[in-house]
Amino acid sequence: MPADPLHSAGKPQRSMTSQPPSGSGASAIEVRRSARRRRTVSAYREGDRTVVLIPARMSEAEEKRWVTVMLDKLAAQESKRVLGDAELAERAERLSDQYFDGRARPTSVRWVTNQNTRWGSCTPSEGSIRLSHRLQGMPEYVVDYVLLHELAHLLVPGHGPRFWRLLEAYPRTERAKGYLEGVVAAERLPHLPGTRDE
């Protein structure tokens, strides 16, 4: 006898938990089918397993495809996690090696929350670099540009021609500057009532 759609719509059907493809970052996958869900697919981590929510009418082939897509999306989101200060320092060292032959060696590199009008700052006499927390979540090439900008100040304190020649080595300098200029411009735009924080 077929299930009563009124009573089964709210209860997702669960498939057997299976092992994920190698490198997915979770130990098991649970697919939950829902009659209420029509088109959307979503996924989240629940402890050591990944839960994928799909429409009940989806075929097994579609299920397999969507599980792979959602695992990739989750992995991409997780790879964008904020770097800690230690990882930021390692990144600065790699960038110095790659673009400045390792000549710029900061004594400290860290995130700070008290820089709201500038993206980064450097104290060459101390060898310290600070990046604004507002950069967190921006594309890697933008964070790399700001790091390189501050690393260059360890070699050349001002913003003269010699300083900008150092940054020419980084191929995404202009793109990163444009991105940051766009962020600043967007912050200055008037916000219409009811369009923010909804």
XYZ file of C-alpha atoms in Angstrom:
198
model
C 0.000 0.000 0.000
C 1.493 3.441 -0.951
C 2.438 5.809 1.859
C 0.064 8.631 2.724
C 1.669 11.747 1.160
C 0.287 14.013 3.891
C 2.025 12.065 6.609
C 5.211 11.100 4.783
C 5.999 14.534 3.322
C 7.524 15.784 6.540
C 9.569 12.678 7.245
C 12.674 12.480 5.095
C 13.638 9.064 3.794
C 17.191 8.161 4.676
C 19.458 6.165 2.473
C 22.115 3.932 3.905
C 25.191 5.677 5.146
C 28.049 5.099 2.751
C 31.738 5.819 2.576
C 32.563 9.042 0.751
C 34.888 9.360 -2.223
C 38.517 9.648 -1.159
C 39.592 13.113 -0.096
C 36.116 14.390 0.776
C 37.058 15.154 4.373
C 34.222 13.192 6.056
C 34.051 9.563 7.115
C 30.469 8.867 5.953
C 27.654 10.279 3.848
C 23.981 10.145 4.680
C 21.499 11.051 1.953
C 18.084 12.204 3.147
C 15.246 12.305 0.622
C 12.274 14.578 1.199
C 8.950 14.733 -0.650
C 8.701 18.410 0.338
C 11.953 19.235 -1.391
C 11.267 19.849 -5.090
C 14.420 21.171 -6.717
C 16.983 22.200 -4.150
C 19.880 20.141 -2.855
C 21.848 21.064 0.248
C 24.496 19.533 2.468
C 26.118 20.057 5.834
C 28.532 18.355 8.203
C 27.070 16.581 11.232
C 29.860 15.327 13.426
C 32.043 12.990 11.366
C 29.521 12.536 8.561
C 28.079 14.610 5.750
C 24.304 14.889 5.353
C 23.002 15.574 1.831
C 19.350 16.623 1.459
C 17.736 15.863 -1.914
C 14.233 15.675 -3.463
C 12.569 12.256 -3.022
C 11.918 11.898 -6.776
C 15.617 12.106 -7.697
C 17.093 9.072 -9.490
C 20.082 7.149 -8.114
C 22.295 8.547 -10.879
C 21.235 12.115 -10.014
C 21.786 11.366 -6.338
C 25.340 10.192 -6.988
C 26.085 13.263 -9.120
C 24.649 15.667 -6.539
C 26.476 13.997 -3.644
C 29.759 14.588 -5.499
C 28.812 18.206 -6.312
C 27.853 18.946 -2.708
C 30.994 17.310 -1.282
C 33.063 19.495 -3.604
C 31.137 22.607 -2.496
C 31.596 21.822 1.186
C 35.314 21.176 0.656
C 35.663 24.515 -1.177
C 33.862 26.357 1.642
C 36.020 24.668 4.268
C 39.208 25.527 2.384
C 38.254 29.213 2.649
C 38.430 29.151 6.411
C 40.237 32.073 7.934
C 43.976 31.693 8.263
C 45.318 31.947 11.784
C 48.292 34.150 12.626
C 50.730 31.226 12.272
C 49.444 30.372 8.778
C 49.521 34.058 7.859
C 53.194 34.230 8.889
C 53.971 31.099 6.828
C 52.210 32.606 3.849
C 54.209 35.828 4.199
C 57.425 33.816 4.258
C 56.454 31.917 1.091
C 55.504 35.149 -0.686
C 58.793 36.776 0.338
C 60.710 33.769 -1.006
C 58.742 33.760 -4.255
C 58.700 37.481 -5.069
C 61.493 39.114 -3.041
C 64.101 36.325 -2.963
C 63.426 35.921 0.767
C 64.803 39.375 1.607
C 61.690 40.546 3.497
C 61.608 38.716 6.840
C 58.986 39.978 9.280
C 59.333 39.217 12.981
C 55.545 38.939 13.318
C 52.500 38.803 11.048
C 49.026 38.895 12.562
C 45.386 39.845 12.109
C 44.123 42.915 13.985
C 40.638 44.298 14.533
C 41.577 47.932 15.087
C 42.378 48.831 11.463
C 39.195 50.028 9.826
C 40.638 52.632 7.473
C 43.578 50.676 6.089
C 44.063 47.088 4.905
C 47.450 46.521 6.437
C 50.293 48.208 8.254
C 53.966 47.615 8.808
C 56.497 48.854 11.335
C 59.835 48.313 9.562
C 61.907 49.093 12.676
C 60.187 46.215 14.511
C 59.612 44.001 11.470
C 55.935 43.631 12.368
C 53.065 43.346 9.887
C 49.382 43.651 10.771
C 46.469 42.901 8.449
C 42.941 44.167 8.969
C 40.389 41.517 9.909
C 38.230 42.986 7.109
C 40.414 41.062 4.620
C 39.289 37.743 6.064
C 37.095 35.960 3.536
C 38.381 38.000 0.584
C 40.003 36.124 -2.314
C 43.475 34.729 -1.649
C 45.102 36.890 -4.311
C 43.847 40.016 -2.488
C 45.239 38.874 0.876
C 48.503 37.946 -0.873
C 48.715 41.411 -2.441
C 48.245 43.154 0.931
C 50.844 40.857 2.503
C 53.287 41.601 -0.321
C 52.580 45.329 -0.003
C 53.512 45.223 3.677
C 56.501 42.924 3.037
C 57.755 45.427 0.471
C 57.706 48.087 3.208
C 60.269 46.033 5.117
C 62.582 46.656 2.140
C 61.427 50.148 1.103
C 59.643 52.252 3.751
C 57.825 54.746 1.470
C 55.605 54.486 -1.613
C 58.120 55.761 -4.164
C 58.985 54.245 -7.567
C 61.343 51.677 -6.007
C 58.530 50.396 -3.790
C 56.092 49.987 -6.715
C 58.784 48.269 -8.821
C 58.981 45.590 -6.124
C 55.230 44.965 -6.379
C 55.365 44.693 -10.190
C 56.716 41.167 -9.644
C 53.281 40.085 -8.371
C 51.083 39.516 -11.459
C 47.798 40.280 -9.683
C 48.744 43.634 -8.183
C 46.405 45.699 -10.363
C 43.544 43.226 -10.035
C 43.861 43.155 -6.227
C 44.064 46.961 -6.031
C 40.910 47.156 -8.172
C 39.127 44.671 -5.906
C 39.993 46.669 -2.786
C 38.993 49.941 -4.458
C 35.647 48.340 -5.319
C 35.106 47.286 -1.699
C 35.826 50.830 -0.495
C 33.520 52.323 -3.150
C 30.714 49.907 -2.219
C 31.026 50.873 1.444
C 30.525 54.536 0.498
C 27.332 53.930 -1.477
C 24.127 55.052 0.202
C 22.108 52.106 1.459
C 18.385 52.139 0.798
C 16.177 51.448 3.794
C 15.194 47.813 4.098
C 18.003 46.464 1.870
C 20.560 45.765 4.589
C 20.568 43.146 7.309
C 17.350 41.502 6.228
